[in-house]
PDB file of C-alpha atoms in Angstrom:
ATOM      1  CA  MET A   1      91.119 136.278  93.688  1.00  0.00           C
ATOM      2  CA  LYS A   2      94.312 136.490  91.687  1.00  0.00           C
ATOM      3  CA  LEU A   3      95.153 133.659  89.328  1.00  0.00           C
ATOM      4  CA  TRP A   4      97.887 132.650  86.948  1.00  0.00           C
ATOM      5  CA  LEU A   5      96.882 132.615  83.291  1.00  0.00           C
ATOM      6  CA  GLY A   6      99.412 131.880  80.577  1.00  0.00           C
ATOM      7  CA  THR A   7     102.624 133.603  81.585  1.00  0.00           C
ATOM      8  CA  GLY A   8     101.600 135.758  84.514  1.00  0.00           C
ATOM      9  CA  LEU A   9      99.174 136.763  87.226  1.00  0.00           C
ATOM     10  CA  THR A  10      95.850 138.420  86.551  1.00  0.00           C
ATOM     11  CA  THR A  11      92.547 138.934  88.341  1.00  0.00           C
ATOM     12  CA  GLU A  12      89.453 136.791  87.961  1.00  0.00           C
ATOM     13  CA  ASP A  13      87.455 139.569  86.292  1.00  0.00           C
ATOM     14  CA  LYS A  14      90.152 140.106  83.651  1.00  0.00           C
ATOM     15  CA  ALA A  15      90.880 136.456  82.906  1.00  0.00           C
ATOM     16  CA  ARG A  16      89.866 135.338  79.413  1.00  0.00           C
ATOM     17  CA  ILE A  17      90.057 131.896  77.788  1.00  0.00           C
ATOM     18  CA  SER A  18      88.990 131.225  74.201  1.00  0.00           C
ATOM     19  CA  PRO A  19      85.647 129.435  73.712  1.00  0.00           C
ATOM     20  CA  PHE A  20      87.550 127.271  71.214  1.00  0.00           C
ATOM     21  CA  ASP A  21      90.006 126.021  73.830  1.00  0.00           C
ATOM     22  CA  ARG A  22      90.136 122.212  73.620  1.00  0.00           C
ATOM     23  CA  GLY A  23      90.038 121.972  77.382  1.00  0.00           C
ATOM     24  CA  PHE A  24      86.510 123.402  77.196  1.00  0.00           C
ATOM     25  CA  THR A  25      85.329 121.767  73.978  1.00  0.00           C
ATOM     26  CA  LEU A  26      86.877 118.294  74.421  1.00  0.00           C
ATOM     27  CA  GLY A  27      88.263 117.975  77.938  1.00  0.00           C
ATOM     28  CA  ASP A  28      91.695 117.784  76.313  1.00  0.00           C
ATOM     29  CA  GLY A  29      94.086 118.448  79.155  1.00  0.00           C
ATOM     30  CA  LEU A  30      95.329 117.687  82.641  1.00  0.00           C
ATOM     31  CA  PHE A  31      95.067 119.062  86.138  1.00  0.00           C
ATOM     32  CA  GLU A  32      96.741 118.772  89.525  1.00  0.00           C
ATOM     33  CA  THR A  33      95.316 119.663  92.933  1.00  0.00           C
ATOM     34  CA  LEU A  34      98.057 120.678  95.365  1.00  0.00           C
ATOM     35  CA  ARG A  35      97.955 121.198  99.125  1.00  0.00           C
ATOM     36  CA  VAL A  36      99.605 124.309 100.574  1.00  0.00           C
ATOM     37  CA  ARG A  37     100.737 124.052 104.194  1.00  0.00           C
ATOM     38  CA  ASP A  38     102.516 126.884 106.007  1.00  0.00           C
ATOM     39  CA  GLY A  39     102.994 128.560 102.642  1.00  0.00           C
ATOM     40  CA  ILE A  40     104.745 125.524 101.119  1.00  0.00           C
ATOM     41  CA  VAL A  41     103.331 123.386  98.308  1.00  0.00           C
ATOM     42  CA  LEU A  42     103.487 119.831  99.627  1.00  0.00           C
ATOM     43  CA  ARG A  43     104.963 117.031  97.518  1.00  0.00           C
ATOM     44  CA  LEU A  44     105.518 119.434  94.635  1.00  0.00           C
ATOM     45  CA  GLU A  45     108.043 117.242  92.811  1.00  0.00           C
ATOM     46  CA  ALA A  46     105.642 114.292  92.819  1.00  0.00           C
ATOM     47  CA  HIS A  47     102.817 116.429  91.420  1.00  0.00           C
ATOM     48  CA  LEU A  48     104.995 117.834  88.638  1.00  0.00           C
ATOM     49  CA  ALA A  49     106.290 114.345  87.830  1.00  0.00           C
ATOM     50  CA  ARG A  50     102.719 113.054  87.458  1.00  0.00           C
ATOM     51  CA  LEU A  51     101.824 116.061  85.302  1.00  0.00           C
ATOM     52  CA  THR A  52     104.836 115.364  83.088  1.00  0.00           C
ATOM     53  CA  ALA A  53     103.930 111.686  82.774  1.00  0.00           C
ATOM     54  CA  GLY A  54     100.331 112.538  81.874  1.00  0.00           C
ATOM     55  CA  ALA A  55     101.487 115.063  79.303  1.00  0.00           C
ATOM     56  CA  GLY A  56     103.613 112.336  77.750  1.00  0.00           C
ATOM     57  CA  VAL A  57     100.591 110.044  77.414  1.00  0.00           C
ATOM     58  CA  LEU A  58      98.532 112.797  75.779  1.00  0.00           C
ATOM     59  CA  GLY A  59     101.351 114.142  73.609  1.00  0.00           C
ATOM     60  CA  LEU A  60     100.794 117.514  75.256  1.00  0.00           C
ATOM     61  CA  PRO A  61     103.797 119.875  75.480  1.00  0.00           C
ATOM     62  CA  LEU A  62     104.426 121.420  78.889  1.00  0.00           C
ATOM     63  CA  PRO A  63     104.876 125.184  79.239  1.00  0.00           C
ATOM     64  CA  THR A  64     108.473 126.342  79.133  1.00  0.00           C
ATOM     65  CA  LEU A  65     108.050 128.553  82.211  1.00  0.00           C
ATOM     66  CA  ASP A  66     108.957 127.493  85.767  1.00  0.00           C
ATOM     67  CA  LEU A  67     105.788 125.822  87.055  1.00  0.00           C
ATOM     68  CA  ALA A  68     107.036 125.701  90.641  1.00  0.00           C
ATOM     69  CA  ALA A  69     107.631 129.466  90.572  1.00  0.00           C
ATOM     70  CA  ALA A  70     104.201 130.076  89.018  1.00  0.00           C
ATOM     71  CA  LEU A  71     102.523 128.027  91.755  1.00  0.00           C
ATOM     72  CA  ALA A  72     104.456 129.868  94.472  1.00  0.00           C
ATOM     73  CA  ALA A  73     103.597 133.238  92.937  1.00  0.00           C
ATOM     74  CA  THR A  74      99.885 132.368  92.826  1.00  0.00           C
ATOM     75  CA  ALA A  75      99.910 131.291  96.474  1.00  0.00           C
ATOM     76  CA  ALA A  76     101.768 134.440  97.515  1.00  0.00           C
ATOM     77  CA  ALA A  77      99.468 136.738  95.509  1.00  0.00           C
ATOM     78  CA  ASN A  78      96.489 135.311  97.407  1.00  0.00           C
ATOM     79  CA  ALA A  79      98.259 135.294 100.796  1.00  0.00           C
ATOM     80  CA  LEU A  80      97.613 131.556 100.846  1.00  0.00           C
ATOM     81  CA  THR A  81      99.418 129.904 103.751  1.00  0.00           C
ATOM     82  CA  GLN A  82      96.942 127.040 104.298  1.00  0.00           C
ATOM     83  CA  GLY A  83      94.955 126.132 101.223  1.00  0.00           C
ATOM     84  CA  VAL A  84      94.672 124.548  97.808  1.00  0.00           C
ATOM     85  CA  LEU A  85      96.140 125.317  94.394  1.00  0.00           C
ATOM     86  CA  ARG A  86      94.765 123.865  91.192  1.00  0.00           C
ATOM     87  CA  LEU A  87      96.939 123.733  88.094  1.00  0.00           C
ATOM     88  CA  THR A  88      94.984 123.215  84.873  1.00  0.00           C
ATOM     89  CA  LEU A  89      96.725 122.636  81.556  1.00  0.00           C
ATOM     90  CA  SER A  90      94.765 122.297  78.322  1.00  0.00           C
ATOM     91  CA  ARG A  91      96.026 121.798  74.784  1.00  0.00           C
ATOM     92  CA  GLY A  92      94.789 125.277  73.919  1.00  0.00           C
ATOM     93  CA  THR A  93      92.818 126.286  70.847  1.00  0.00           C
ATOM     94  CA  GLY A  94      92.580 124.262  67.677  1.00  0.00           C
ATOM     95  CA  PRO A  95      90.476 123.683  64.577  1.00  0.00           C
ATOM     96  CA  ARG A  96      87.234 121.715  64.719  1.00  0.00           C
ATOM     97  CA  GLY A  97      87.640 117.969  65.049  1.00  0.00           C
ATOM     98  CA  VAL A  98      89.265 115.530  67.410  1.00  0.00           C
ATOM     99  CA  LEU A  99      92.799 115.477  65.964  1.00  0.00           C
ATOM    100  CA  PRO A 100      95.017 117.945  67.887  1.00  0.00           C
ATOM    101  CA  PRO A 101      96.858 120.707  66.053  1.00  0.00           C
ATOM    102  CA  ALA A 102     100.388 119.813  64.980  1.00  0.00           C
ATOM    103  CA  GLU A 103     101.866 122.634  67.066  1.00  0.00           C
ATOM    104  CA  PRO A 104      99.580 123.243  70.045  1.00  0.00           C
ATOM    105  CA  ASN A 105      99.793 126.323  72.243  1.00  0.00           C
ATOM    106  CA  PRO A 106      98.728 125.039  75.685  1.00  0.00           C
ATOM    107  CA  THR A 107      96.670 127.096  78.111  1.00  0.00           C
ATOM    108  CA  LEU A 108      97.890 127.188  81.711  1.00  0.00           C
ATOM    109  CA  VAL A 109      95.678 128.279  84.602  1.00  0.00           C
ATOM    110  CA  ILE A 110      96.532 128.195  88.318  1.00  0.00           C
ATOM    111  CA  THR A 111      93.862 129.085  90.884  1.00  0.00           C
ATOM    112  CA  ALA A 112      93.903 129.309  94.675  1.00  0.00           C
ATOM    113  CA  ALA A 113      91.292 128.428  97.288  1.00  0.00           C
ATOM    114  CA  PRO A 114      91.066 128.120 101.082  1.00  0.00           C
ATOM    115  CA  LEU A 115      91.564 124.715 102.657  1.00  0.00           C
ATOM    116  CA  PRO A 116      88.182 122.980 103.123  1.00  0.00           C
ATOM    117  CA  ALA A 117      87.031 122.268 106.651  1.00  0.00           C
ATOM    118  CA  PRO A 118      87.862 118.745 107.891  1.00  0.00           C
ATOM    119  CA  ALA A 119      85.219 116.299 106.645  1.00  0.00           C
ATOM    120  CA  PRO A 120      83.646 113.662 108.898  1.00  0.00           C
ATOM    121  CA  PRO A 121      84.231 109.960 108.111  1.00  0.00           C
ATOM    122  CA  ALA A 122      82.740 109.164 104.705  1.00  0.00           C
ATOM    123  CA  ARG A 123      79.772 106.956 103.922  1.00  0.00           C
ATOM    124  CA  LEU A 124      80.392 105.115 100.646  1.00  0.00           C
ATOM    125  CA  VAL A 125      78.298 103.136  98.206  1.00  0.00           C
ATOM    126  CA  ILE A 126      79.471 101.003  95.289  1.00  0.00           C
ATOM    127  CA  ALA A 127      78.648 102.661  91.968  1.00  0.00           C
ATOM    128  CA  GLN A 128      76.232 100.617  89.874  1.00  0.00           C
ATOM    129  CA  GLY A 129      75.967 102.864  86.835  1.00  0.00           C
ATOM    130  CA  THR A 130      79.604 103.172  85.766  1.00  0.00           C
ATOM    131  CA  ARG A 131      82.942 101.354  85.926  1.00  0.00           C
ATOM    132  CA  ARG A 132      86.566 102.417  85.956  1.00  0.00           C
ATOM    133  CA  ASN A 133      88.180 101.444  82.654  1.00  0.00           C
ATOM    134  CA  ASP A 134      91.332  99.656  83.796  1.00  0.00           C
ATOM    135  CA  ARG A 135      92.259  98.966  80.165  1.00  0.00           C
ATOM    136  CA  SER A 136      92.472 102.637  79.197  1.00  0.00           C
ATOM    137  CA  PRO A 137      95.791 104.547  79.260  1.00  0.00           C
ATOM    138  CA  LEU A 138      93.771 107.427  80.733  1.00  0.00           C
ATOM    139  CA  ALA A 139      93.353 105.454  83.966  1.00  0.00           C
ATOM    140  CA  GLN A 140      96.870 106.628  84.844  1.00  0.00           C
ATOM    141  CA  VAL A 141      96.220 110.246  83.832  1.00  0.00           C
ATOM    142  CA  LYS A 142      94.565 113.019  85.842  1.00  0.00           C
ATOM    143  CA  SER A 143      92.707 114.331  82.824  1.00  0.00           C
ATOM    144  CA  LEU A 144      90.115 117.077  82.508  1.00  0.00           C
ATOM    145  CA  ASN A 145      87.492 114.525  81.452  1.00  0.00           C
ATOM    146  CA  TYR A 146      85.875 113.494  84.762  1.00  0.00           C
ATOM    147  CA  LEU A 147      82.472 112.447  83.475  1.00  0.00           C
ATOM    148  CA  ASP A 148      82.613 108.872  84.816  1.00  0.00           C
ATOM    149  CA  ASN A 149      83.548 110.310  88.197  1.00  0.00           C
ATOM    150  CA  ILE A 150      80.756 112.859  88.021  1.00  0.00           C
ATOM    151  CA  LEU A 151      78.189 110.184  87.205  1.00  0.00           C
ATOM    152  CA  ALA A 152      79.405 108.067  90.134  1.00  0.00           C
ATOM    153  CA  ARG A 153      79.298 111.031  92.508  1.00  0.00           C
ATOM    154  CA  GLN A 154      75.776 111.917  91.392  1.00  0.00           C
ATOM    155  CA  GLU A 155      74.704 108.340  92.046  1.00  0.00           C
ATOM    156  CA  ALA A 156      76.217 108.523  95.527  1.00  0.00           C
ATOM    157  CA  ALA A 157      74.290 111.709  96.258  1.00  0.00           C
ATOM    158  CA  ARG A 158      71.022 110.146  95.117  1.00  0.00           C
ATOM    159  CA  ARG A 159      71.690 107.241  97.467  1.00  0.00           C
ATOM    160  CA  GLY A 160      72.497 109.478 100.430  1.00  0.00           C
ATOM    161  CA  ALA A 161      76.237 108.763 100.453  1.00  0.00           C
ATOM    162  CA  ASP A 162      79.299 111.001 100.458  1.00  0.00           C
ATOM    163  CA  ASP A 163      81.111 109.252  97.606  1.00  0.00           C
ATOM    164  CA  ALA A 164      80.958 106.216  95.344  1.00  0.00           C
ATOM    165  CA  LEU A 165      83.448 103.375  95.086  1.00  0.00           C
ATOM    166  CA  LEU A 166      84.193 102.522  91.457  1.00  0.00           C
ATOM    167  CA  LEU A 167      84.796  98.936  90.406  1.00  0.00           C
ATOM    168  CA  ASN A 168      86.788  98.220  87.265  1.00  0.00           C
ATOM    169  CA  THR A 169      85.829  96.172  84.206  1.00  0.00           C
ATOM    170  CA  ARG A 170      86.788  92.987  86.089  1.00  0.00           C
ATOM    171  CA  GLU A 171      84.441  93.857  88.953  1.00  0.00           C
ATOM    172  CA  ARG A 172      87.340  94.594  91.288  1.00  0.00           C
ATOM    173  CA  VAL A 173      87.919  97.676  93.432  1.00  0.00           C
ATOM    174  CA  ALA A 174      89.607 100.644  91.760  1.00  0.00           C
ATOM    175  CA  GLU A 175      89.005 103.934  93.631  1.00  0.00           C
ATOM    176  CA  THR A 176      86.284 106.395  94.559  1.00  0.00           C
ATOM    177  CA  SER A 177      85.187 109.280  92.363  1.00  0.00           C
ATOM    178  CA  ILE A 178      87.883 111.511  93.903  1.00  0.00           C
ATOM    179  CA  ALA A 179      90.227 109.375  95.993  1.00  0.00           C
ATOM    180  CA  ASN A 180      92.316 106.241  96.320  1.00  0.00           C
ATOM    181  CA  VAL A 181      91.162 103.483  98.679  1.00  0.00           C
ATOM    182  CA  PHE A 182      93.017 101.678 101.475  1.00  0.00           C
ATOM    183  CA  ALA A 183      91.747  98.938 103.752  1.00  0.00           C
ATOM    184  CA  VAL A 184      92.981  97.021 106.762  1.00  0.00           C
ATOM    185  CA  ILE A 185      92.162  93.350 106.102  1.00  0.00           C
ATOM    186  CA  GLY A 186      93.365  90.655 108.479  1.00  0.00           C
ATOM    187  CA  GLY A 187      95.706  93.208 110.025  1.00  0.00           C
ATOM    188  CA  ASP A 188      97.334  94.137 106.692  1.00  0.00           C
ATOM    189  CA  LEU A 189      97.058  97.612 105.175  1.00  0.00           C
ATOM    190  CA  VAL A 190      96.429  97.180 101.438  1.00  0.00           C
ATOM    191  CA  THR A 191      95.324  99.133  98.367  1.00  0.00           C
ATOM    192  CA  PRO A 192      94.603  98.084  94.750  1.00  0.00           C
ATOM    193  CA  PRO A 193      97.630  98.228  92.396  1.00  0.00           C
ATOM    194  CA  LEU A 194      97.723 100.716  89.533  1.00  0.00           C
ATOM    195  CA  SER A 195      96.947  97.903  87.087  1.00  0.00           C
ATOM    196  CA  GLU A 196      93.386  97.821  88.470  1.00  0.00           C
ATOM    197  CA  GLY A 197      92.665 101.187  86.823  1.00  0.00           C
ATOM    198  CA  VAL A 198      93.909 103.233  89.747  1.00  0.00           C
ATOM    199  CA  LEU A 199      95.117 106.817  89.408  1.00  0.00           C
ATOM    200  CA  PRO A 200      98.662 107.113  90.844  1.00  0.00           C
ATOM    201  CA  GLY A 201      97.643 109.362  93.720  1.00  0.00           C
ATOM    202  CA  ILE A 202     100.254 111.511  95.418  1.00  0.00           C
ATOM    203  CA  MET A 203      98.980 110.807  98.948  1.00  0.00           C
ATOM    204  CA  ARG A 204      98.583 107.151  97.939  1.00  0.00           C
ATOM    205  CA  ALA A 205     102.318 107.040  97.236  1.00  0.00           C
ATOM    206  CA  ALA A 206     103.045 108.620 100.617  1.00  0.00           C
ATOM    207  CA  VAL A 207     100.963 105.960 102.395  1.00  0.00           C
ATOM    208  CA  LEU A 208     102.742 103.193 100.484  1.00  0.00           C
ATOM    209  CA  THR A 209     106.069 104.424 101.860  1.00  0.00           C
ATOM    210  CA  GLU A 210     104.625 103.895 105.345  1.00  0.00           C
ATOM    211  CA  GLY A 211     104.377 100.151 104.765  1.00  0.00           C
ATOM    212  CA  ALA A 212     101.092  99.603 102.917  1.00  0.00           C
ATOM    213  CA  GLY A 213     100.951  96.803 100.357  1.00  0.00           C
ATOM    214  CA  GLU A 214      99.245  96.420  96.979  1.00  0.00           C
ATOM    215  CA  ARG A 215      96.914  93.640  95.901  1.00  0.00           C
ATOM    216  CA  PRO A 216      93.687  93.286  93.888  1.00  0.00           C
ATOM    217  CA  LEU A 217      90.599  93.719  96.058  1.00  0.00           C
ATOM    218  CA  THR A 218      86.954  92.819  95.619  1.00  0.00           C
ATOM    219  CA  ALA A 219      83.898  94.376  97.158  1.00  0.00           C
ATOM    220  CA  GLU A 220      83.638  91.230  99.266  1.00  0.00           C
ATOM    221  CA  ASP A 221      87.156  91.843 100.581  1.00  0.00           C
ATOM    222  CA  LEU A 222      86.137  95.315 101.696  1.00  0.00           C
ATOM    223  CA  SER A 223      82.961  94.013 103.301  1.00  0.00           C
ATOM    224  CA  GLY A 224      85.130  92.290 105.901  1.00  0.00           C
ATOM    225  CA  ALA A 225      87.693  95.063 106.374  1.00  0.00           C
ATOM    226  CA  GLU A 226      88.480  96.225 109.890  1.00  0.00           C
ATOM    227  CA  GLU A 227      89.191  99.740 108.636  1.00  0.00           C
ATOM    228  CA  ILE A 228      88.803 101.645 105.351  1.00  0.00           C
ATOM    229  CA  PHE A 229      90.054 105.093 104.463  1.00  0.00           C
ATOM    230  CA  ILE A 230      90.425 107.153 101.305  1.00  0.00           C
ATOM    231  CA  THR A 231      93.288 109.424 100.279  1.00  0.00           C
ATOM    232  CA  SER A 232      93.706 112.498  98.108  1.00  0.00           C
ATOM    233  CA  ALA A 233      96.200 115.328  97.868  1.00  0.00           C
ATOM    234  CA  LEU A 234      94.172 117.116 100.549  1.00  0.00           C
ATOM    235  CA  GLY A 235      94.506 114.370 103.136  1.00  0.00           C
ATOM    236  CA  ILE A 236      93.324 111.060 104.576  1.00  0.00           C
ATOM    237  CA  ARG A 237      89.630 110.535 105.328  1.00  0.00           C
ATOM    238  CA  SER A 238      88.306 107.598 107.302  1.00  0.00           C
ATOM    239  CA  VAL A 239      85.301 105.653 105.995  1.00  0.00           C
ATOM    240  CA  ALA A 240      82.380 105.214 108.388  1.00  0.00           C
ATOM    241  CA  ALA A 241      80.292 102.850 106.247  1.00  0.00           C
ATOM    242  CA  LEU A 242      80.312 100.977 102.950  1.00  0.00           C
ATOM    243  CA  GLU A 243      76.953 100.036 101.447  1.00  0.00           C
ATOM    244  CA  GLY A 244      75.339 100.569 104.834  1.00  0.00           C
ATOM    245  CA  ARG A 245      77.785  98.356 106.758  1.00  0.00           C
ATOM    246  CA  GLU A 246      79.419 100.315 109.557  1.00  0.00           C
ATOM    247  CA  VAL A 247      83.229 100.358 109.569  1.00  0.00           C
ATOM    248  CA  ALA A 248      84.482 101.072 113.077  1.00  0.00           C
ATOM    249  CA  GLY A 249      88.270 101.235 112.596  1.00  0.00           C
ATOM    250  CA  ARG A 250      90.052 104.606 112.716  1.00  0.00           C
ATOM    251  CA  ALA A 251      93.424 103.856 114.314  1.00  0.00           C
ATOM    252  CA  VAL A 252      95.583 103.330 111.216  1.00  0.00           C
ATOM    253  CA  ALA A 253      94.290 106.468 109.493  1.00  0.00           C
ATOM    254  CA  GLU A 254      94.913 108.485 112.650  1.00  0.00           C
ATOM    255  CA  GLN A 255      98.473 107.188 112.907  1.00  0.00           C
ATOM    256  CA  LEU A 256      99.154 108.046 109.268  1.00  0.00           C
ATOM    257  CA  ARG A 257      97.717 111.529 109.658  1.00  0.00           C
ATOM    258  CA  ALA A 258     100.147 112.094 112.507  1.00  0.00           C
ATOM    259  CA  ARG A 259     103.137 110.912 110.447  1.00  0.00           C
ATOM    260  CA  ILE A 260     102.461 112.276 106.945  1.00  0.00           C
ATOM    261  CA  PRO A 261     102.586 116.069 106.459  1.00  0.00           C
ATOM    262  CA  GLY A 262      99.268 117.419 105.235  1.00  0.00           C
ATOM    263  CA  ALA A 263      97.462 114.127 105.710  1.00  0.00           C
TER     264      ALA A 263
END
């Protein structure tokens, strides 16, 4: 595999990142997962806008190079026409301690991977061991620190589920460990607003333009939903069950997949 590191392409066996990189030592950085379809990076402007917003929250300078060109070059170098790119940006190396260096030199990595096979409808549980911190500015940032998500996903695996639904500090629905959540309730397609500790997902935004609404949701609300599905940059996935309750609806997700490119 060829990857982008710093200012140009290299091969996996030649790639080197410092063991003192703050992305490794502190999770100090951001990432974006981007869908490639027919050789085109979908919703590229939205991804770069979210990266820029996250960098602003962290006080992390963006590379001066053309990120769109670097992504395209990485896809082309791997002959990737249908697949996934991941852009990772850390603050780079720094002295020991939490305070970032005054003039950081960020590390940029872009990798490529094949598109995963379509997943069957997901079986979800509600995470009991962790909560989404809706009061943290990091709730709006796709940061390298995914430990809450990892703990929730491990809990889901122990309980025989595909993913875990995270509630926030007010015991309301936020998102799953890797995706935003939508539900059809009383005929209305709704999703929690960003203020509930929700990451501003790129596919989430695309579904909102198709007429979905935002409102706070509880686990009890979802227990009566006619349909539930989850969204990520890689697509829309129906939910088959939540906490053991079967969810039969599929129609809205199927309609959206037909209308939204890459969904």
